[in-house]
CSV table of C-alpha atoms in Angstrom, one decimal:
chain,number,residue,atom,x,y,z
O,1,UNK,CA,0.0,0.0,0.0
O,2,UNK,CA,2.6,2.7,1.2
O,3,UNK,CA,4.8,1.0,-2.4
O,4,UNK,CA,1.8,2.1,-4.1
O,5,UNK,CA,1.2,5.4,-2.9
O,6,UNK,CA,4.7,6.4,-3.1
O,7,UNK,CA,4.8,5.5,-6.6
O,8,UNK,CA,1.6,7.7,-7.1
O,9,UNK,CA,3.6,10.4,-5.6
O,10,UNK,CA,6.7,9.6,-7.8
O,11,UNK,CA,4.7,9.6,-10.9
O,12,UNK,CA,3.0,13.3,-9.6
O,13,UNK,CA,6.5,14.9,-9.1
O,14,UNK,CA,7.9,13.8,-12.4
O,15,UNK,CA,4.5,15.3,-14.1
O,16,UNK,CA,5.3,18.3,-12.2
O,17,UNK,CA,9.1,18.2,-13.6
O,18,UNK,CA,7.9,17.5,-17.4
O,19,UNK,CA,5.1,20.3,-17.2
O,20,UNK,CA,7.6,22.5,-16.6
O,21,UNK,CA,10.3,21.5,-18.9
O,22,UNK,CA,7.2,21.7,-21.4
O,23,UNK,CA,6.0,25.2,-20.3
O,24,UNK,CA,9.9,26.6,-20.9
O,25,UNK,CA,10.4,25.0,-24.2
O,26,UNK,CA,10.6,27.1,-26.9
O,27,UNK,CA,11.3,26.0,-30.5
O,28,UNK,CA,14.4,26.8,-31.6
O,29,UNK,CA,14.3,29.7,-34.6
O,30,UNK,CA,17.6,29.0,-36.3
O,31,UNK,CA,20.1,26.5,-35.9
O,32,UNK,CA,23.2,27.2,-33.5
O,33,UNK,CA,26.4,28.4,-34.3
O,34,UNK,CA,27.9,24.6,-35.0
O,35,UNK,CA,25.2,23.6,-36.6
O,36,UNK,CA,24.3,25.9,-39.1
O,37,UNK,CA,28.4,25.4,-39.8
O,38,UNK,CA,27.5,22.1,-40.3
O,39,UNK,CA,24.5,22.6,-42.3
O,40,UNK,CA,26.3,24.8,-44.7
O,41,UNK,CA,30.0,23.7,-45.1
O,42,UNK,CA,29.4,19.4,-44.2
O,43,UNK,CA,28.7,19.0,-47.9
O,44,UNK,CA,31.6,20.7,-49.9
O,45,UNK,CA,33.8,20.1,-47.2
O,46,UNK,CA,33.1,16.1,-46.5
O,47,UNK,CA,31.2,15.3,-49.9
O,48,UNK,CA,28.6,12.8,-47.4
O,49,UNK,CA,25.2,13.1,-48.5
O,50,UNK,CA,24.5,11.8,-45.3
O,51,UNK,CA,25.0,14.8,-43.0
O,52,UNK,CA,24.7,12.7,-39.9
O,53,UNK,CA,27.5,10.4,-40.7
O,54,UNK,CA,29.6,13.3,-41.8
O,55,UNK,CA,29.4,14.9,-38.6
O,56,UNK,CA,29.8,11.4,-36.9
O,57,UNK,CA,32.6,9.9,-38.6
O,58,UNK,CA,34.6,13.4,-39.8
O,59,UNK,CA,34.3,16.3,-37.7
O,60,UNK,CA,33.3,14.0,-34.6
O,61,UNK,CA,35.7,11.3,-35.4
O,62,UNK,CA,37.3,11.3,-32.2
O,63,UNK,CA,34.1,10.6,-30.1
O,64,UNK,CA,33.3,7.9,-32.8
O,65,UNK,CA,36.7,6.3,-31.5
O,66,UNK,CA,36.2,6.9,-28.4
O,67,UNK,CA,32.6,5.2,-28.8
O,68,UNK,CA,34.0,1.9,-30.3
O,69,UNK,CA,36.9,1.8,-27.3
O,70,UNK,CA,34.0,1.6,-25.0
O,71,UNK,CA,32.4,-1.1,-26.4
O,72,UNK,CA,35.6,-2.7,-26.8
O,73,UNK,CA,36.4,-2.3,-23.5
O,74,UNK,CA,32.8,-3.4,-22.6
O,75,UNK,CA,33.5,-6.5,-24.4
O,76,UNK,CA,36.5,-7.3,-22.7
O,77,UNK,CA,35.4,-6.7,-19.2
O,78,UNK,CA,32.0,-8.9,-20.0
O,79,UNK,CA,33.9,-11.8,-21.6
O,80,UNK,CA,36.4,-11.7,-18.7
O,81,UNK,CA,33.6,-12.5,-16.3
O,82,UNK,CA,32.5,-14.8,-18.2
O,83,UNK,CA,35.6,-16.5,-18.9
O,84,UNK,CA,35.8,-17.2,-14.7
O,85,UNK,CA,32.3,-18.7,-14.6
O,86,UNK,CA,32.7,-21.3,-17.4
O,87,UNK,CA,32.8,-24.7,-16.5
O,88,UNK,CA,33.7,-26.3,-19.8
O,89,UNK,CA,31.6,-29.6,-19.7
O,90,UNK,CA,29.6,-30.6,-22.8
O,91,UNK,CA,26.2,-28.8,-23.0
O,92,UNK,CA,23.4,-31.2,-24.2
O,93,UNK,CA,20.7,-29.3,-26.1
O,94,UNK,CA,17.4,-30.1,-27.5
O,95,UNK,CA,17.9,-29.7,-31.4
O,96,UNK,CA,15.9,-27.1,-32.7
O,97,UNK,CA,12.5,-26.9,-35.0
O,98,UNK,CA,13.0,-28.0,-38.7
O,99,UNK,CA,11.1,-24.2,-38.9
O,100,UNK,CA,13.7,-22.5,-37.2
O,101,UNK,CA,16.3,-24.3,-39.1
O,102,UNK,CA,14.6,-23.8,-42.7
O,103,UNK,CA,13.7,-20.3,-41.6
O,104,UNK,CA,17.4,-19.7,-40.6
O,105,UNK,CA,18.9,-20.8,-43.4
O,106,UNK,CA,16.6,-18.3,-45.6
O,107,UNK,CA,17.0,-15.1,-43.6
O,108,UNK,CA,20.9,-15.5,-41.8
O,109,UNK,CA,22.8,-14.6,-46.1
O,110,UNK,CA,19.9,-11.8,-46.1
O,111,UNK,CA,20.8,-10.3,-42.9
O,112,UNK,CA,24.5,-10.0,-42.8
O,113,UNK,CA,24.0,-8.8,-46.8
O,114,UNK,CA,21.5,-6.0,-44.7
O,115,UNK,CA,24.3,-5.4,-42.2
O,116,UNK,CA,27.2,-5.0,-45.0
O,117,UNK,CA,24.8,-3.0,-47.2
O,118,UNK,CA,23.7,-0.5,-44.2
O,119,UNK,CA,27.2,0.2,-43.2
O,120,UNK,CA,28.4,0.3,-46.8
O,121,UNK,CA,26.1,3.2,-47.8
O,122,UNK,CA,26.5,4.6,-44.3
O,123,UNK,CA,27.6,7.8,-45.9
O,124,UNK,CA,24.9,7.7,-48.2
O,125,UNK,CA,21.6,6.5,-46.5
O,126,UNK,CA,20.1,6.0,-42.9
O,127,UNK,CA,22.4,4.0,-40.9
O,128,UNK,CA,26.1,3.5,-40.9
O,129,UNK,CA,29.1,1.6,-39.1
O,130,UNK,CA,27.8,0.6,-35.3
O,131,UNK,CA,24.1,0.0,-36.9
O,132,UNK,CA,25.3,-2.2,-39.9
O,133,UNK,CA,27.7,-4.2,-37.4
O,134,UNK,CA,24.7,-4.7,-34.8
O,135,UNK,CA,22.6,-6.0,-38.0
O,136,UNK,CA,25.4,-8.7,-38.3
O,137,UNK,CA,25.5,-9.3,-34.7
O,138,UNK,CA,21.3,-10.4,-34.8
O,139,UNK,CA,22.0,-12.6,-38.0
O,140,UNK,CA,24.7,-14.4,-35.9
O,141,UNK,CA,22.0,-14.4,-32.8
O,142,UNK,CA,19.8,-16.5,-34.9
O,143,UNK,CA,22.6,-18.8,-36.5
O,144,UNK,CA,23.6,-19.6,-32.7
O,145,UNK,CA,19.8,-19.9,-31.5
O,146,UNK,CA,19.2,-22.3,-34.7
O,147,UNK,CA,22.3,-24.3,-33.8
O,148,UNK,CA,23.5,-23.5,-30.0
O,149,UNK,CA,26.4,-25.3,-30.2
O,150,UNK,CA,27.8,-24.5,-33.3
O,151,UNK,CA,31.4,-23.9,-33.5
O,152,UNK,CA,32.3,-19.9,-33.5
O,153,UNK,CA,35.7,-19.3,-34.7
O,154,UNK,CA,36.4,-16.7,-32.1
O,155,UNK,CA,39.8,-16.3,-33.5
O,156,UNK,CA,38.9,-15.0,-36.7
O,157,UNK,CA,36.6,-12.7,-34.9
O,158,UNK,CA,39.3,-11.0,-33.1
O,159,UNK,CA,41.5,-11.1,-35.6
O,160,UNK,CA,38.8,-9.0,-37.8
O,161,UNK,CA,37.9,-6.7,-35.1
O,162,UNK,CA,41.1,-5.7,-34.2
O,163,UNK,CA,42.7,-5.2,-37.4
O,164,UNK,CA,39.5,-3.3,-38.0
O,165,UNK,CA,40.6,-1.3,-35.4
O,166,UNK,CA,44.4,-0.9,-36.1
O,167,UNK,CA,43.2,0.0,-39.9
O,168,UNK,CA,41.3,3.0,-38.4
O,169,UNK,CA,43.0,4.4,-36.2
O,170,UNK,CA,46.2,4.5,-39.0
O,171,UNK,CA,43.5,6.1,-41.5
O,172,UNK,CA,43.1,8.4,-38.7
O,173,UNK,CA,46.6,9.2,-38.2
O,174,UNK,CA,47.3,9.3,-42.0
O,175,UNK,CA,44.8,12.3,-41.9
O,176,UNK,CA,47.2,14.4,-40.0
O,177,UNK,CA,50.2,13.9,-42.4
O,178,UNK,CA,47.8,14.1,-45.9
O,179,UNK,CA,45.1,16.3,-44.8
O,180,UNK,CA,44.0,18.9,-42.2
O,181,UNK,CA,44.1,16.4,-38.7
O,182,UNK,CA,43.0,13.7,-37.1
O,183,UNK,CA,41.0,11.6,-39.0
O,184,UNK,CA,40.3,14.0,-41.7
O,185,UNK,CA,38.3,12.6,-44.8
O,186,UNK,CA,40.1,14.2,-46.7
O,187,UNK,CA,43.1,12.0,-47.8
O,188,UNK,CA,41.2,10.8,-50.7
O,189,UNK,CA,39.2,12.9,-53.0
O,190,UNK,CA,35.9,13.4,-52.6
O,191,UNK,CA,34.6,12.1,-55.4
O,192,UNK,CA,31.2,12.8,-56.8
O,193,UNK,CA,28.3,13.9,-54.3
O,194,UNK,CA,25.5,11.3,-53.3
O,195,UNK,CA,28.1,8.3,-55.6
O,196,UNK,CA,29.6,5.0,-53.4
O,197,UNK,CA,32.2,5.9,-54.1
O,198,UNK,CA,32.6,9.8,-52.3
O,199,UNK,CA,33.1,11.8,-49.3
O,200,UNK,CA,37.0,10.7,-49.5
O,201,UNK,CA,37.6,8.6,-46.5
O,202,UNK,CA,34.4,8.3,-44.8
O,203,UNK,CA,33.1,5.1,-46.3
O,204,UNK,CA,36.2,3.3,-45.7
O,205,UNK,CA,35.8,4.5,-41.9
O,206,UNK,CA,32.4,3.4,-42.1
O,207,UNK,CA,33.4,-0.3,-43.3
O,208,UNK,CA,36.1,-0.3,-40.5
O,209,UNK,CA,33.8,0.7,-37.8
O,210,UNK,CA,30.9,-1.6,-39.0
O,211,UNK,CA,33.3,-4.5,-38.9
O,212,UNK,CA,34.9,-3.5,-35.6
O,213,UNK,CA,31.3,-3.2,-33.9
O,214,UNK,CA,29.6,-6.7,-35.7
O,215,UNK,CA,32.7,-9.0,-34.9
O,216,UNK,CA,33.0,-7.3,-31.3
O,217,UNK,CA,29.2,-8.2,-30.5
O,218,UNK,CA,29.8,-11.2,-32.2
O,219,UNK,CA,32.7,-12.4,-30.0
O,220,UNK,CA,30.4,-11.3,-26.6
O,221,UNK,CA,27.9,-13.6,-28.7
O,222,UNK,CA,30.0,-16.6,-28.8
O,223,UNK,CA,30.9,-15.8,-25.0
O,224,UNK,CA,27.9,-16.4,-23.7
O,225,UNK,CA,27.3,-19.3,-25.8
O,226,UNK,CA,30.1,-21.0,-23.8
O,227,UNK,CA,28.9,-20.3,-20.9
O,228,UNK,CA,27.6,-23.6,-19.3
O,229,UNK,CA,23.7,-23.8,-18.0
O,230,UNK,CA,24.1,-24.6,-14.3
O,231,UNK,CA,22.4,-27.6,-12.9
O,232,UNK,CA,18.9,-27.2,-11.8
O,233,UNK,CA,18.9,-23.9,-13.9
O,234,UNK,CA,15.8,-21.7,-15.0
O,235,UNK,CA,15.4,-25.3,-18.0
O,236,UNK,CA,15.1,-28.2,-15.9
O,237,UNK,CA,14.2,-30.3,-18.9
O,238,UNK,CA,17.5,-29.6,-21.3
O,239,UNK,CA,19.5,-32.5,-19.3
O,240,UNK,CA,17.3,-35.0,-21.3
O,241,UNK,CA,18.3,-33.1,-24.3
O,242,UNK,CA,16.8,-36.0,-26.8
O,243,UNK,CA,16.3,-35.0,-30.5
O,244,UNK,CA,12.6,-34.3,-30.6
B,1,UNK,CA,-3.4,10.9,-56.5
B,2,UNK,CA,-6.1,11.5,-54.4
B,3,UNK,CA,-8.6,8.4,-54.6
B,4,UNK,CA,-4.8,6.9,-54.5
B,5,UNK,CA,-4.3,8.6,-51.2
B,6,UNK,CA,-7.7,7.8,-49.7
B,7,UNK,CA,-7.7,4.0,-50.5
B,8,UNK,CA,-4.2,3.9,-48.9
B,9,UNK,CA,-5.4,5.6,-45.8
B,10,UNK,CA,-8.3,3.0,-45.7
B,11,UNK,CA,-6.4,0.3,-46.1
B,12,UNK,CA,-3.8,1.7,-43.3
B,13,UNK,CA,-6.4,2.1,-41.1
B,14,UNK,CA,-7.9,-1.2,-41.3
B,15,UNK,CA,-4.7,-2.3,-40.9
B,16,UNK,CA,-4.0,-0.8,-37.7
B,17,UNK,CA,-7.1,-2.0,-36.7
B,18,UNK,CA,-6.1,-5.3,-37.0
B,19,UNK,CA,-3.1,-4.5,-34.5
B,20,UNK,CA,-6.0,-3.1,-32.3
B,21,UNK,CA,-7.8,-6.6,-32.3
B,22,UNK,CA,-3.6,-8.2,-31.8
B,23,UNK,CA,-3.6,-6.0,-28.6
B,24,UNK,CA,-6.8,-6.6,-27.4
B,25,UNK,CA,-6.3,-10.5,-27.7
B,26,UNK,CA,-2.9,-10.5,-26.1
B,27,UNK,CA,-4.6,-9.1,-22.9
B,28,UNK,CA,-7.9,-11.2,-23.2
B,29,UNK,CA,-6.6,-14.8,-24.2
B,30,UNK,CA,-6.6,-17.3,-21.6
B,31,UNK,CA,-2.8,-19.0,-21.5
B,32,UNK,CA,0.0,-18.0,-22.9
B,33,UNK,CA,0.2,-20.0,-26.1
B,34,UNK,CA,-3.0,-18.5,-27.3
B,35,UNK,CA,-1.4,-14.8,-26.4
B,36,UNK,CA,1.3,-15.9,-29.2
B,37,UNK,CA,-1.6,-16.8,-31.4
B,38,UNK,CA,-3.5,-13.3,-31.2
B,39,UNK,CA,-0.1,-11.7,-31.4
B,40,UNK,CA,1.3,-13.3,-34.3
B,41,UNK,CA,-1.8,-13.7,-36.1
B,42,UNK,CA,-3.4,-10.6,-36.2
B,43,UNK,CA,0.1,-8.5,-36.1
B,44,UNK,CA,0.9,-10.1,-38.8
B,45,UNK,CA,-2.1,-9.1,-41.1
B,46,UNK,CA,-2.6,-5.5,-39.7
B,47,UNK,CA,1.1,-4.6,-40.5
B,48,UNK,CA,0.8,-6.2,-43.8
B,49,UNK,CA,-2.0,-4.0,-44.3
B,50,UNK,CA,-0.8,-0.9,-42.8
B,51,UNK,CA,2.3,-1.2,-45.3
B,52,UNK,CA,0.4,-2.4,-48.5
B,53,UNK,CA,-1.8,1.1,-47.5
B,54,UNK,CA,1.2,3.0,-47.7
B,55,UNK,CA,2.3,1.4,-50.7
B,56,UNK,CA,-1.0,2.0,-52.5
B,57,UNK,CA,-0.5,6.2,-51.7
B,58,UNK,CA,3.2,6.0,-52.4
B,59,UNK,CA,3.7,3.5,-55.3
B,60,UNK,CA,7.2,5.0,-55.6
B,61,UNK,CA,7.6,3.1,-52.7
B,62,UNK,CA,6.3,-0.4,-53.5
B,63,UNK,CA,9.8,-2.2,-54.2
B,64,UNK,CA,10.7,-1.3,-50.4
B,65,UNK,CA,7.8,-1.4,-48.7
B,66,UNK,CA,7.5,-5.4,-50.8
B,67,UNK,CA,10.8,-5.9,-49.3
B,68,UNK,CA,9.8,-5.2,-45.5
B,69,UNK,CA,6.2,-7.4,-46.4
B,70,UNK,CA,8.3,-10.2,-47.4
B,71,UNK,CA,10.5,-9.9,-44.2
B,72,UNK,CA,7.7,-9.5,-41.4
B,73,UNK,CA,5.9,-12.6,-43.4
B,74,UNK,CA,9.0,-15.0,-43.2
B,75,UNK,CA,10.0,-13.7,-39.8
B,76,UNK,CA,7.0,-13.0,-37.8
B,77,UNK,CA,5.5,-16.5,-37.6
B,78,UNK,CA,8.7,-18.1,-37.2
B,79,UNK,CA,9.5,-16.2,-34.2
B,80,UNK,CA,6.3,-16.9,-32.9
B,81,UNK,CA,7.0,-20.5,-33.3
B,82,UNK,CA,9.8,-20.7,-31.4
B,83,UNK,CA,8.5,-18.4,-28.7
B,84,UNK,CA,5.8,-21.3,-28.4
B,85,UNK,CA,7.8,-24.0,-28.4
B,86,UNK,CA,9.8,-23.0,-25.9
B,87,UNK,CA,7.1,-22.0,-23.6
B,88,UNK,CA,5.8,-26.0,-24.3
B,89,UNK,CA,9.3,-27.2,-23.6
B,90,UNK,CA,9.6,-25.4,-19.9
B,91,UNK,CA,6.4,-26.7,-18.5
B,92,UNK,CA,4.3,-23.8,-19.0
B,93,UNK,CA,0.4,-24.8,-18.3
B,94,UNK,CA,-2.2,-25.1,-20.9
B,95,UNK,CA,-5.5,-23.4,-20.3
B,96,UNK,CA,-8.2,-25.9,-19.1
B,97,UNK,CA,-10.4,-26.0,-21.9
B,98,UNK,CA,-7.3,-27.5,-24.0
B,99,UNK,CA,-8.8,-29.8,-26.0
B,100,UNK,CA,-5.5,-31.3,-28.2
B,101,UNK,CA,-2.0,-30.9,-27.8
B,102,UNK,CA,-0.3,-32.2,-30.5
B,103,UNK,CA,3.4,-30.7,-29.5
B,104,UNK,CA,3.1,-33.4,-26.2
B,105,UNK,CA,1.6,-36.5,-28.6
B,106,UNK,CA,4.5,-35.8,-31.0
B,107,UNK,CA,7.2,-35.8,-28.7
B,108,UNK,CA,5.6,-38.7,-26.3
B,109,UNK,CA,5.6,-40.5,-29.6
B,110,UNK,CA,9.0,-39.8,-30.4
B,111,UNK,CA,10.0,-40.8,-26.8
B,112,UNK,CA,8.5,-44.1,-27.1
């Protein structure tokens, strides 16, 4: 009772809050000073017909690294958890539905194709590096919940990802010595506006970054995948594990 | 354009509400595998709808919008399916005016 009318009260306040967030607001007239920079020079100075991505990958290149270091670092600190818990013993597992499996082996080409083609025209269209490579990341969700025990190569995976990452970061540097700084587009040309193959560097980046980000989730992926159901678990019946 | 446009919207709106109906069913449905049912089924049609609406006042946009159909029709069910079958596989309790579960033949038959 007291839970309840406490939330009640919680609920009130933050009414109160967004009334008068709401009664302050004001739409904004013009764009501020970055932005309208943005807004005017991003095209002729990147060549992205994507704006976003310009901003993103170019003029906010760092954060963009410092972005895919936190999920790295996320990554690392998950799988070393992990790592302590695992008891490698082999896992028995019901085999999944012919559905699932028939259903798998339709969609899995189509959505890594999605995931490659997002963060290939990342410059171009909606989307980009981190969204292609979590595109990737949910086709390998389903490959591993069609097959749980299917064999990763987890190697591969961090070879990828971190030559992914070495690649960028020396495009980044290579900016400073060709072009105007860090991670400048600009060290190829830019190519013609709204083509593949334009904005300079950026759809390189993009690739880099989208490859970084799917073979990172993927690894976490395979990490919990080897992480062995305890007995008496939340599935009481996957012990018996016979092929239905 | 116009009569373009209106069909569309009528079509749209069917179509959401078929997702109504999907909502309602989730909340009114006795057990949990019929919840799926209501879900799958009647999500399925209404967004179907909704997007073939769209398509029908935006034909420029027909080779996408097929795209997405094709997607939600191969993925929805499945999903569904395996949602199911994993709720059957942990134990969780028909309603009581079951009348057939073929899932439990099947496998007792398999066990046997």
């Amino acid at each position: 009772m007291i839970k309840k009318i406490f939330a009640f009260l919680l609920l009130i306040a933050l009414a109160g809050v967004f009334l008068v967030v709401l009664q302050n607001y004001e739409t904004p007239e013009e764009l501020n000073l970055t932005a309208a920079y943005y807004a005017e020079h991003g095209a002729e100075e990147v060549g992205a017909a994507n704006l976003v991505s310009a901003i993103v990958v170019t003029y906010r290149g760092l954060d963009t690294l410092g972005e895919v270091t936190i999920l790295f670092l996320t990554a690392s600190i998950l799988s070393f958890f992990l790592k302590q818990r695992e008891e490698r013993g082999k896992r028995s597992v019901r085999a999944s539905s012919e559905l699932l499996r028939t259903a798998s082996a339709v969609l899995v080409p189509f959505i890594f194709l999605l995931g490659a083609y997002v963060f290939i025209n990342g410059h171009l269209s909606p989307g980009g590096g981190f969204q292609g490579g979590a595109i990737i990341a949910s086709g390998l969700v389903l490959l591993l919940l069609t097959d749980p025990l299917r064999k990763v190569s987890s190697r591969l995976l961090a070879r990828v990802e971190s030559a992914s990452g070495f690649i960028y970061v020396g495009l980044g540097i290579a900016g400073i010595f060709l072009a105007g700084g860090f991670l400048d587009s600009r060290v190829l040309p830019a190519g013609t506006f709204g083509t593949l193959l334009s904005a300079g560097l950026l759809p390189i980046l993009y690739i880099l970054i989208g490859l970084k980000v799917g073979t990172e989730l993927s690894g976490l992926l395979t990490r919990f995948q080897e992480v062995q159901v305890p007995d008496g678990g939340d599935s009481p019946d996957l012990k018996k594990g016979e092929n239905v | 354009m116009q009569i373009a446009h209106i069909i569309g919207g009528i079509v749209s709106i069917v179509g959401s509400l078929f997702l109504l109906l999907g909502a309602l069913g989730i909340v009114r449905m006795p057990d949990a595998y019929n919840r799926i049912q209501a879900g799958t089924k009647a999500t399925t049609l209404g967004t179907l709808l909704f997007l073939a609406g769209i398509g029908i006042a935006e034909p420029g946009w027909l080779p996408k919008l097929a795209v997405l159909i094709l997607f939600i029709l191969f993925t929805n069910p499945v999903s569904s399916h395996v949602l199911a079958r994993a709720a059957h596989h942990i134990g969780i309790a028909l309603t009581s005016r079951t009348v057939a579960d073929k899932l439990r033949e099947h496998e007792e038959a398999a066990r046997d």
